[in-house]
PDB file of C-alpha atoms in Angstrom:
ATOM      1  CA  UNK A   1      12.170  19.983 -17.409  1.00 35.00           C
ATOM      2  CA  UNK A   2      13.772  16.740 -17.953  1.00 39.00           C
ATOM      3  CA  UNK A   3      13.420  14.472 -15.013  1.00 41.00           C
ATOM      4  CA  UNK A   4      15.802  11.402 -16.583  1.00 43.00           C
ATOM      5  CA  UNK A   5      18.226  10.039 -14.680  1.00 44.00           C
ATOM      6  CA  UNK A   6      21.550   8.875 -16.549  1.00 45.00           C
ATOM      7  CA  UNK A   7      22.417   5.200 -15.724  1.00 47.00           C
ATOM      8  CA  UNK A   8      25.670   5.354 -15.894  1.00 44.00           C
ATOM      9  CA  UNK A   9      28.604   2.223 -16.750  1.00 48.00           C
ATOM     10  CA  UNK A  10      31.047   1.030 -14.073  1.00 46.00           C
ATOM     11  CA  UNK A  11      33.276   2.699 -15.023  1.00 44.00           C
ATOM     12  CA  UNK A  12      31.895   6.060 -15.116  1.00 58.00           C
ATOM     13  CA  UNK A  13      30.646   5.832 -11.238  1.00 68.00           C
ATOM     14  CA  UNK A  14      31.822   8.964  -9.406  1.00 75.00           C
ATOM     15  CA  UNK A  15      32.221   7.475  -6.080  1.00 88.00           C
ATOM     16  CA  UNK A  16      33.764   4.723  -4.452  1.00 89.00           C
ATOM     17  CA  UNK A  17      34.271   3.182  -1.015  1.00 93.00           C
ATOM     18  CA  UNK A  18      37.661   1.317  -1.511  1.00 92.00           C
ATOM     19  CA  UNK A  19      35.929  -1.716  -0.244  1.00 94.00           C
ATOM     20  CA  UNK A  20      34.527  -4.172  -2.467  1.00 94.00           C
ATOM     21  CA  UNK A  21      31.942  -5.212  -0.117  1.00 96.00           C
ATOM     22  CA  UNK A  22      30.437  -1.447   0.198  1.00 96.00           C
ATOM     23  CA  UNK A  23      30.590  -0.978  -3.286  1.00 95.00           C
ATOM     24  CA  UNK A  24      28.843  -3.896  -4.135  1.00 95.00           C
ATOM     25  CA  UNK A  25      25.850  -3.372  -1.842  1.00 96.00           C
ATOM     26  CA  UNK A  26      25.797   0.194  -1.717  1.00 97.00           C
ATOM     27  CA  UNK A  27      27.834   1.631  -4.618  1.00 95.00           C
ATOM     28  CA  UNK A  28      25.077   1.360  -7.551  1.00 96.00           C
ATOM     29  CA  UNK A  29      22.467   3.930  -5.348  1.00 96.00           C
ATOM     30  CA  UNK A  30      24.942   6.686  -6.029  1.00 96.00           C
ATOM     31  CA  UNK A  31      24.393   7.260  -9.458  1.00 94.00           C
ATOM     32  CA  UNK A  32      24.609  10.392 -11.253  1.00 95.00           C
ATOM     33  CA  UNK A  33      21.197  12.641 -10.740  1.00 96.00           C
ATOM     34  CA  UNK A  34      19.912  10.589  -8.094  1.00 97.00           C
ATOM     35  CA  UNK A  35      19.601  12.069  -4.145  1.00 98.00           C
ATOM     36  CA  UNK A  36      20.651   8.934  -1.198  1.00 98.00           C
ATOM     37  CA  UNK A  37      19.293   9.769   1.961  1.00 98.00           C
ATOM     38  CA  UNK A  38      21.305   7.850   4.984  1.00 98.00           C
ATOM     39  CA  UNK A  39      19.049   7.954   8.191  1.00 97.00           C
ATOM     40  CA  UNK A  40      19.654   6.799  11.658  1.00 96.00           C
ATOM     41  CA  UNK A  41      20.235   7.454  15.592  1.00 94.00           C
ATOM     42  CA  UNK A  42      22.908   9.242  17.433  1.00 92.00           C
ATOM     43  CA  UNK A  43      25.936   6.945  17.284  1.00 91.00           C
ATOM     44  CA  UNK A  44      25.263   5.505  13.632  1.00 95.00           C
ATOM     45  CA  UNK A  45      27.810   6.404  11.994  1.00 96.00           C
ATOM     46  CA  UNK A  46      26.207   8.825   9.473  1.00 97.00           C
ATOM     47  CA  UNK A  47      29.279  10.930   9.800  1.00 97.00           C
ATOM     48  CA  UNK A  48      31.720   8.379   9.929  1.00 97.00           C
ATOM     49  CA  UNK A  49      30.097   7.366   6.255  1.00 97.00           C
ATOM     50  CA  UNK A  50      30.003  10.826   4.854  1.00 97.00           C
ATOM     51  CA  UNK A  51      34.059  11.534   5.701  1.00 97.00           C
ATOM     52  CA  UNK A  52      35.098   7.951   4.412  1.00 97.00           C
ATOM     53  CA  UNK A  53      32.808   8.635   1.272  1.00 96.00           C
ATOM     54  CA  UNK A  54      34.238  11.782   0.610  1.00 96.00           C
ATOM     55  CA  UNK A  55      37.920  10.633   0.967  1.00 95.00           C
ATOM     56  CA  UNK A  56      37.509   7.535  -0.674  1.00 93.00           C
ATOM     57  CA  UNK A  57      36.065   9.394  -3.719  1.00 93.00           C
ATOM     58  CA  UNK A  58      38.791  12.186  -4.194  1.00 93.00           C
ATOM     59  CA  UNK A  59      41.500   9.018  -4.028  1.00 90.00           C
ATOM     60  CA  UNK A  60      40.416   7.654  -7.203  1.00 80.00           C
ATOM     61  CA  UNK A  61      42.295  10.171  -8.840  1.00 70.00           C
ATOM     62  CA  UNK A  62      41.280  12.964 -11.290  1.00 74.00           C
ATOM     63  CA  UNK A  63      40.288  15.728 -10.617  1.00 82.00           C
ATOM     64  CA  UNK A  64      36.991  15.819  -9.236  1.00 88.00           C
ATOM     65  CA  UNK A  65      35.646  17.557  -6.254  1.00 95.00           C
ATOM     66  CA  UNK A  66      34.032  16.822  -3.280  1.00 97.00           C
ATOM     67  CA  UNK A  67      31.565  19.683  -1.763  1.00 98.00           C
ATOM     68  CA  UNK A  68      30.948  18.773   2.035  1.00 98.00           C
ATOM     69  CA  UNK A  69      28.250  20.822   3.647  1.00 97.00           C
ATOM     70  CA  UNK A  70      27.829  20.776   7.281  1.00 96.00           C
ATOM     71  CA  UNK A  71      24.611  22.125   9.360  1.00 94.00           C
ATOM     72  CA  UNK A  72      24.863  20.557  12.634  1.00 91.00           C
ATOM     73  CA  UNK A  73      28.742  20.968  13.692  1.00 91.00           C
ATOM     74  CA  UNK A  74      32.255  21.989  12.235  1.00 93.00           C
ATOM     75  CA  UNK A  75      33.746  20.038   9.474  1.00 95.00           C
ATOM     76  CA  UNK A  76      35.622  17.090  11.033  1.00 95.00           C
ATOM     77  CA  UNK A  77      39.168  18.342  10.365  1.00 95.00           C
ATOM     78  CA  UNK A  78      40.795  16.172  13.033  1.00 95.00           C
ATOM     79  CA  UNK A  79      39.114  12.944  12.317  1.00 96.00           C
ATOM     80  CA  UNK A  80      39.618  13.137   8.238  1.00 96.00           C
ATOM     81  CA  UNK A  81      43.661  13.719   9.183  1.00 95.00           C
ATOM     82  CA  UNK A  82      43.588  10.395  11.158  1.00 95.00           C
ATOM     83  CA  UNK A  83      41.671   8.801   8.052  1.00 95.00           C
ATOM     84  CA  UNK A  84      44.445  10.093   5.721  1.00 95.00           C
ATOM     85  CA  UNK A  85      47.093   8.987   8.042  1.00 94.00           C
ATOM     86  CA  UNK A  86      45.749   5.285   8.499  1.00 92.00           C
ATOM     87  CA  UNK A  87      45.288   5.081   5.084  1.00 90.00           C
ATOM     88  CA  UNK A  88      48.317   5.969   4.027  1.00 91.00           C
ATOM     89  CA  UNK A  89      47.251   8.943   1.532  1.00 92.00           C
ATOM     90  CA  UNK A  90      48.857  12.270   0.568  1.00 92.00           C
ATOM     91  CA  UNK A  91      47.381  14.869   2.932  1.00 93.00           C
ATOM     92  CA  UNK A  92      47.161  17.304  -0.137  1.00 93.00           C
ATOM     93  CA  UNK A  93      44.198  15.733  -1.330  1.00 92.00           C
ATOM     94  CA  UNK A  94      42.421  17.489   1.093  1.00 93.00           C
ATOM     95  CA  UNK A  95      42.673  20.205  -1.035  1.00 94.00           C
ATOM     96  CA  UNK A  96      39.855  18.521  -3.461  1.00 95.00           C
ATOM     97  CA  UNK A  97      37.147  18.592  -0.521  1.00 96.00           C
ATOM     98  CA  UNK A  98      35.488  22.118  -0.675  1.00 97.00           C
ATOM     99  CA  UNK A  99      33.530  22.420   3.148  1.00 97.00           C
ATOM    100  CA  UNK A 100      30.796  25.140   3.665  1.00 96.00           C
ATOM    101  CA  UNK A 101      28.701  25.373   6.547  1.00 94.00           C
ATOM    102  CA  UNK A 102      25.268  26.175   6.504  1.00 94.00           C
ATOM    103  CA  UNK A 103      23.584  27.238  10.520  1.00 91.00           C
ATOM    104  CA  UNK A 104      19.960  28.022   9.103  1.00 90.00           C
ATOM    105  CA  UNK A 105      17.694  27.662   6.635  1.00 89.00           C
ATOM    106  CA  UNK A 106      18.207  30.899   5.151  1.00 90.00           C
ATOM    107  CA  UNK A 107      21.870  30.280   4.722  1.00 92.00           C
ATOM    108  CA  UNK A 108      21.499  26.500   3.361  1.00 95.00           C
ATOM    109  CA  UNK A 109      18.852  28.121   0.690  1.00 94.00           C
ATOM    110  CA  UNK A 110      21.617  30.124  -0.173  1.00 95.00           C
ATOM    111  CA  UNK A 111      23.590  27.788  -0.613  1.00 96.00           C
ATOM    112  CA  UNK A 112      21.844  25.682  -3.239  1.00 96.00           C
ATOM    113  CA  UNK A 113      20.124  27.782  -4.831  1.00 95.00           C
ATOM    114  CA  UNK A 114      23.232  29.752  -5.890  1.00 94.00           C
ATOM    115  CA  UNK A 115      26.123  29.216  -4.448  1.00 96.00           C
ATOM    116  CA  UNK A 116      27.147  25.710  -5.487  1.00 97.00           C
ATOM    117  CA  UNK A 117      25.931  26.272  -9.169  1.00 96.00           C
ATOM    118  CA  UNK A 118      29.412  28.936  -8.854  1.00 96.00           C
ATOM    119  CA  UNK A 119      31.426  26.624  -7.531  1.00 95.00           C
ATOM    120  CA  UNK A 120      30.453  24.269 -10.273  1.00 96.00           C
ATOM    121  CA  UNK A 121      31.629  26.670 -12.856  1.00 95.00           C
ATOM    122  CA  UNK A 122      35.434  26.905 -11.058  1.00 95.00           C
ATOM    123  CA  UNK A 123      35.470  22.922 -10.290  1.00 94.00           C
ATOM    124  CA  UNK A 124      34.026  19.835 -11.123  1.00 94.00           C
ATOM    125  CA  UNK A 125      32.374  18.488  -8.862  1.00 96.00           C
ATOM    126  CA  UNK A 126      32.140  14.871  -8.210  1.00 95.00           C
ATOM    127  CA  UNK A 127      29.968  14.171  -5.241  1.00 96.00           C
ATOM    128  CA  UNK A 128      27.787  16.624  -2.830  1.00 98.00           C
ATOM    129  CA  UNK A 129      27.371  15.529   0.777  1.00 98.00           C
ATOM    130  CA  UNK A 130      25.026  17.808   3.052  1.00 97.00           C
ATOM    131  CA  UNK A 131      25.520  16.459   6.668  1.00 95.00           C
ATOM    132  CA  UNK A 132      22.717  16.770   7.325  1.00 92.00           C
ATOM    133  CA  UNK A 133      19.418  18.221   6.183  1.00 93.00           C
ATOM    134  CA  UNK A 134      18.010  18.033  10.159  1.00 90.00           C
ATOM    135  CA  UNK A 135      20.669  20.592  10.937  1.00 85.00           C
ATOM    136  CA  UNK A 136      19.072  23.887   9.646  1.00 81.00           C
ATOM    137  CA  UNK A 137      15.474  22.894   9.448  1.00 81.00           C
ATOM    138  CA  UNK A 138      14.095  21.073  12.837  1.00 68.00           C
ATOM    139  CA  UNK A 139      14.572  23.955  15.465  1.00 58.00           C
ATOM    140  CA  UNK A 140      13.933  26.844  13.234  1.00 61.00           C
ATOM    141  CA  UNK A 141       9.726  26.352  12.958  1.00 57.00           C
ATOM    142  CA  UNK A 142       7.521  26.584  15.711  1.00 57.00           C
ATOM    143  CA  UNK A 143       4.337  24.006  16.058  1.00 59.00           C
ATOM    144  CA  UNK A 144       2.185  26.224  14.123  1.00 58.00           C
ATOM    145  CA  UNK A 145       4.137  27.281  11.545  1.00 72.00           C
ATOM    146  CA  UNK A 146       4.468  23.406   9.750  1.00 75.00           C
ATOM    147  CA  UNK A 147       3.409  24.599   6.351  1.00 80.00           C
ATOM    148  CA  UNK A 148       5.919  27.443   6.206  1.00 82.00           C
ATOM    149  CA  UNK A 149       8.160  24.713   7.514  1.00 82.00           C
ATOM    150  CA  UNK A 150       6.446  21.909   4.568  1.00 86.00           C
ATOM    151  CA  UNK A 151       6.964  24.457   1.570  1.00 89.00           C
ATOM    152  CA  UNK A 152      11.175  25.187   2.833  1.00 91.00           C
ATOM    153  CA  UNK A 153      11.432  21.296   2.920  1.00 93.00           C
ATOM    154  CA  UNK A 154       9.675  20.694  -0.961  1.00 94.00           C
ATOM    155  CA  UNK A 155      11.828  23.856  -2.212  1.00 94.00           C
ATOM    156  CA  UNK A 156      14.893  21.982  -0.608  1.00 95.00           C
ATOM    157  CA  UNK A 157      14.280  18.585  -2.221  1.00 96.00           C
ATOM    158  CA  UNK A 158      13.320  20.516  -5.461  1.00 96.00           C
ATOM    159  CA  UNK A 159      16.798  22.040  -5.707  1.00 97.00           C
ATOM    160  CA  UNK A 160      18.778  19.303  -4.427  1.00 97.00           C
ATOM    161  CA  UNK A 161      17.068  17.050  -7.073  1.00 97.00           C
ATOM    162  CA  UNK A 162      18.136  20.020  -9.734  1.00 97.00           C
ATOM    163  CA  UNK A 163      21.688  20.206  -8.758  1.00 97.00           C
ATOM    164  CA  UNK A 164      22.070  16.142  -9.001  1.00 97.00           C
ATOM    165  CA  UNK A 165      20.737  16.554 -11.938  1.00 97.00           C
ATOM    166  CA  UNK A 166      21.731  19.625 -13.661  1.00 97.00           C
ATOM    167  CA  UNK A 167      25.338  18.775 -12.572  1.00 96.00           C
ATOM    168  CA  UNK A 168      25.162  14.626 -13.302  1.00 95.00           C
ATOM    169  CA  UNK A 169      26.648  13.762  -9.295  1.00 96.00           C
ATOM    170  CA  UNK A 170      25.053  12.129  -7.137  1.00 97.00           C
ATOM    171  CA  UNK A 171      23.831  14.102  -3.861  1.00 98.00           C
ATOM    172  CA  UNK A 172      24.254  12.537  -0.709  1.00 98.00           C
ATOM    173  CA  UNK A 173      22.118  13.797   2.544  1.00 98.00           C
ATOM    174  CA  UNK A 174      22.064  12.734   6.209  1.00 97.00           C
ATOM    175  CA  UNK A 175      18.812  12.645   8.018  1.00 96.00           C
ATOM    176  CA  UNK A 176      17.718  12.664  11.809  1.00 94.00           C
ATOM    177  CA  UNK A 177      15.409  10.322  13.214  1.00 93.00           C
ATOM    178  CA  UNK A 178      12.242  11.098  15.013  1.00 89.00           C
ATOM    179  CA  UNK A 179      10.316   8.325  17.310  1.00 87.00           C
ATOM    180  CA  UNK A 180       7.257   6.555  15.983  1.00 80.00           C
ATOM    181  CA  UNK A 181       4.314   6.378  18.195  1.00 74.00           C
ATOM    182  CA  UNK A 182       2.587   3.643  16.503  1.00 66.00           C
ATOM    183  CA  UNK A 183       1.677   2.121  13.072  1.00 62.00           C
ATOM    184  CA  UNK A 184       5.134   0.587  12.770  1.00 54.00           C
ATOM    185  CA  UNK A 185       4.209  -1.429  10.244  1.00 53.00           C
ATOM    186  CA  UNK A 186       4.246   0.866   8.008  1.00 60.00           C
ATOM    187  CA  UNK A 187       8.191   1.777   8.822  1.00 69.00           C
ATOM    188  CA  UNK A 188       9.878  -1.429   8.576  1.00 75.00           C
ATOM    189  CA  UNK A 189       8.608  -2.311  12.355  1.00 79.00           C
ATOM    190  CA  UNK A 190      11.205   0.362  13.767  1.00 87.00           C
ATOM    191  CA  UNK A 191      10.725   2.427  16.522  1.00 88.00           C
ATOM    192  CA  UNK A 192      11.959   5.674  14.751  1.00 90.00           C
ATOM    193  CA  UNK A 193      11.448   6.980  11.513  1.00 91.00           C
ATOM    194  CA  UNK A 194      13.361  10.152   8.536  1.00 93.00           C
ATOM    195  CA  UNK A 195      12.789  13.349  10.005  1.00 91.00           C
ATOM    196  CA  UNK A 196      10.466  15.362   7.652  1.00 91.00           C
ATOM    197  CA  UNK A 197       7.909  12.706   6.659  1.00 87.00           C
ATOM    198  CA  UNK A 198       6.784  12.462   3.037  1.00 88.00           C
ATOM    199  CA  UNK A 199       7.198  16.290   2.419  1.00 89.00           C
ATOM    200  CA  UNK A 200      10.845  15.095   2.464  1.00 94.00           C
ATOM    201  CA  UNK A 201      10.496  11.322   0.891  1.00 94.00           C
ATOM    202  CA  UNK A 202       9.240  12.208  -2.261  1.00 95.00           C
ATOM    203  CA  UNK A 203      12.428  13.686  -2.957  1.00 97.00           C
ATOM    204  CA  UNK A 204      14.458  11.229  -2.389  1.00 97.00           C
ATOM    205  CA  UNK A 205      15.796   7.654  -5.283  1.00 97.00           C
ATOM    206  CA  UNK A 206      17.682   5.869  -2.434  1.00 98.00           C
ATOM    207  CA  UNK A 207      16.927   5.993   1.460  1.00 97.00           C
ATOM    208  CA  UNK A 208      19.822   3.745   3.529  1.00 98.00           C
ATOM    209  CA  UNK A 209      19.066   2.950   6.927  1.00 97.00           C
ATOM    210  CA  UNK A 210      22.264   2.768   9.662  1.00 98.00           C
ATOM    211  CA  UNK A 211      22.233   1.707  13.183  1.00 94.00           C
ATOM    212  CA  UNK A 212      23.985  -0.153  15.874  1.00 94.00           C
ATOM    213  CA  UNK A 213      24.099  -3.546  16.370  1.00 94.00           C
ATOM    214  CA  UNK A 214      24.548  -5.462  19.586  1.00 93.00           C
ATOM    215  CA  UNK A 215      27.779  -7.474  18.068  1.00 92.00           C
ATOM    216  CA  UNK A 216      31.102  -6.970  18.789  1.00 90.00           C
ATOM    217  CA  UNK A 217      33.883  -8.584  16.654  1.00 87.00           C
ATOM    218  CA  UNK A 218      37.617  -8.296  17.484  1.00 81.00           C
ATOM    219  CA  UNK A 219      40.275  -6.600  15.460  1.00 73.00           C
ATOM    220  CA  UNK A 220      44.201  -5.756  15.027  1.00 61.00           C
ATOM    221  CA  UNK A 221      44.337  -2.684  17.268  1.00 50.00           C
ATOM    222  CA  UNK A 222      46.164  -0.868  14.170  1.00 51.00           C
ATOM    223  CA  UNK A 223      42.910  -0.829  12.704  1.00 51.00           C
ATOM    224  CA  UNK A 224      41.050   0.860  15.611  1.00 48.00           C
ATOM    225  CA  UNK A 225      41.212   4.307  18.071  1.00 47.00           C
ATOM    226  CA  UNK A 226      44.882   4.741  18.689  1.00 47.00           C
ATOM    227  CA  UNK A 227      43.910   4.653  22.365  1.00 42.00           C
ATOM    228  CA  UNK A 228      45.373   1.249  22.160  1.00 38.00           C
ATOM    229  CA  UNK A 229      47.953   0.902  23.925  1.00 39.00           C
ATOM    230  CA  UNK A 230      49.730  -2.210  22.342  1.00 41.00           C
ATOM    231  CA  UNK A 231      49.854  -2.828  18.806  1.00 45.00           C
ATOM    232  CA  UNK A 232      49.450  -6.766  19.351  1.00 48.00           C
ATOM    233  CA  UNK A 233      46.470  -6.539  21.294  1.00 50.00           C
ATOM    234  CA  UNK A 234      43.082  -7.461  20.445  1.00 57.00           C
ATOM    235  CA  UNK A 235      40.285  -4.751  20.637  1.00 74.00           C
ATOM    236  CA  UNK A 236      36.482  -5.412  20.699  1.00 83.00           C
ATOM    237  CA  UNK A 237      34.772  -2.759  17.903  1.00 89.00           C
ATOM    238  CA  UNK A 238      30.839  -2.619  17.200  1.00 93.00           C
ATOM    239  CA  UNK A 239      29.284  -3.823  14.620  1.00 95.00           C
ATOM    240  CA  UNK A 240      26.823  -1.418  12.399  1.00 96.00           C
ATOM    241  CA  UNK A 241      24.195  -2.396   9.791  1.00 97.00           C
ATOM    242  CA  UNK A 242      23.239  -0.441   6.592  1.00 98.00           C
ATOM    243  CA  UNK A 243      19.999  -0.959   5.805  1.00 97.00           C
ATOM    244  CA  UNK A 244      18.879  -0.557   2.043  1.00 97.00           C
ATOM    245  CA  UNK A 245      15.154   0.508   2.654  1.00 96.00           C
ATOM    246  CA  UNK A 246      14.307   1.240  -1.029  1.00 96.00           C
ATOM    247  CA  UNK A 247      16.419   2.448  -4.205  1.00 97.00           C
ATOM    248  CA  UNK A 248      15.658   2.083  -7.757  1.00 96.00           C
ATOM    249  CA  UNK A 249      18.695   0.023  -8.560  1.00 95.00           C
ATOM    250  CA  UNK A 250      19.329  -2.018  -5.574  1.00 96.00           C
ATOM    251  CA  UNK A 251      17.147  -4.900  -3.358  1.00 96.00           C
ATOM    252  CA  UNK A 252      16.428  -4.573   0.316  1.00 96.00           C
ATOM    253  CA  UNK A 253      19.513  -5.525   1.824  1.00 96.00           C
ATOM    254  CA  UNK A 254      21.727  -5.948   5.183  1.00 96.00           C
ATOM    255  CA  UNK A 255      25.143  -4.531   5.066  1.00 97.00           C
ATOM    256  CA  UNK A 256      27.624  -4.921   8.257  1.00 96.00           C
ATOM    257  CA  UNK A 257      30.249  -2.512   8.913  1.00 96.00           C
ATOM    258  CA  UNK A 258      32.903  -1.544  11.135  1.00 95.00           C
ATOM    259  CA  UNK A 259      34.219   1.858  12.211  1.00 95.00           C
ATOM    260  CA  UNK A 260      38.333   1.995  12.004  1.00 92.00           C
ATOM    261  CA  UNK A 261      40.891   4.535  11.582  1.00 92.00           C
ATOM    262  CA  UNK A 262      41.047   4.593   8.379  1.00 93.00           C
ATOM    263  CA  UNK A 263      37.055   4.652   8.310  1.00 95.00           C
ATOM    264  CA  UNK A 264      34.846   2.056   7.547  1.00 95.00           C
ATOM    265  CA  UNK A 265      34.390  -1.319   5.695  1.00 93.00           C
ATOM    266  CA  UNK A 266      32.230  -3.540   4.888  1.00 95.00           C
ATOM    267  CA  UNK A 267      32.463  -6.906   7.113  1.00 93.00           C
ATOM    268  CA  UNK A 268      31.097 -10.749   6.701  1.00 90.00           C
ATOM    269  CA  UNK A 269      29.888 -12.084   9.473  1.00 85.00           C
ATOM    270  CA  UNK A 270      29.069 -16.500   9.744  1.00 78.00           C
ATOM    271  CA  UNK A 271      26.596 -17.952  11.889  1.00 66.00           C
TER     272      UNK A 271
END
């Protein structure tokens, strides 16, 4: 089996933020073949990243598709129609984002072992987001069952490695967060860590970290929750980090974001 993975030109990148900052920190991880893990608590934005991603990619034009798997809730309907809307976009390219949903493990297996490889034959597929991984796996194994649980996660990584390969997209997959009781050294000195431990890592090129910072900065209320109730006032929105923890193309890096209605971008922020 060949394990290359193509580097591919500018040019020939299959997904894009629409921001130049994002693209120029993140962008490169999501090359074709390779899997991105994005990580983090509650409130992160993992998402938020995910939706933007998705519609970001489909606007390039072309006619690739997106494939947007979710585990943990309902596709986001009502939150990528405010995206389109803010943006200014034709709500007919929703029509390029192909959502399944995946409850358990049995059904996810399904999924990617078969399924997609199908859908791959009808469209092409540009970019495969599985929000998230967490979602079918972490409930479904009791205590004493962690090597049943151990040989699902390895057959998961396997495949999703396959498909990014076999099908030359990258594969994009959200991750939960479990505390760390000690040796944080070892984890970047945080207090939580990727759900599935190394049984999981090995799988993965690139593993982006996101959380919430404690900084506020103020923007156009156009830009924010339409809760706003004047267009001229100024609105306080929080500032998130991505965190580039490893990847085989970029450097360790510190990436602020915002959250808007039209999704997220990157922001610079001077001492």
């Amino acid at each position: 089996m060949d394990w290359q993975c193509p580097h591919p030109k500018d040019e020939e990148s299959l997904v894009n933020f629409s921001c130049p900052l994002l693209n120029e920190k993140l962008g490169p991880a999501f090359r074709p073949g390779n899997l991105i893990e994005l990580f983090g608590e509650a409130g992160s934005a993992k998402t938020q990243f995910c939706l933007h991603l998705a519609l970001q990619t489909i606007r390039r034009g072309g006619s690739g598709i997106v494939l947007y798997i979710a585990t943990e809730r309902p596709f986001a309907t009502k939150r990528i129609y405010q995206m389109i809307r803010y943006s200014g976009l034709d709500e007919d390219l929703l029509d390029r984002i192909i959502t399944k949903t995946a409850w358990e493990s049995a059904q996810f297996l399904t999924l990617i072992e078969s399924q997609i490889m199908e859908v791959s034959k009808v469209f092409k597929l540009d970019l495969i987001i599985v929000d998230s991984i967490a979602g079918p796996l972490r409930s479904e194994f009791e205590k004493d069952k962690k090597f049943a649980r151990s040989k699902q996660i390895h057959q998961i990584g396997f495949r999703l490695n396959q498909l990014a390969r076999t099908l030359k997209i990258p594969v994009l997959v959200c991750n939960q967060v479990t505390a760390v009781i000690d040796q944080k050294q070892t984890n970047f000195g945080r207090n939580v860590l990727p759900c599935f431990g190394l049984s999981w890592s090995t799988y993965v090129h690139s593993r982006i970290f996101l959380h919430r910072t404690h900084l506020t900065i103020q923007c156009g209320s156009d830009n924010l929750p339409s809760s706003s109730a004047s267009k001229n006032v100024k609105v306080e929105t929080r500032v998130r980090e991505a965190i580039v923890d490893f990847s085989p193309v970029l450097p360790n890096s510190i990436t602020k974001f915002i959250v808007d209605d039209a999704g997220i971008r990157g922001v610079q922020i001077k001492d």
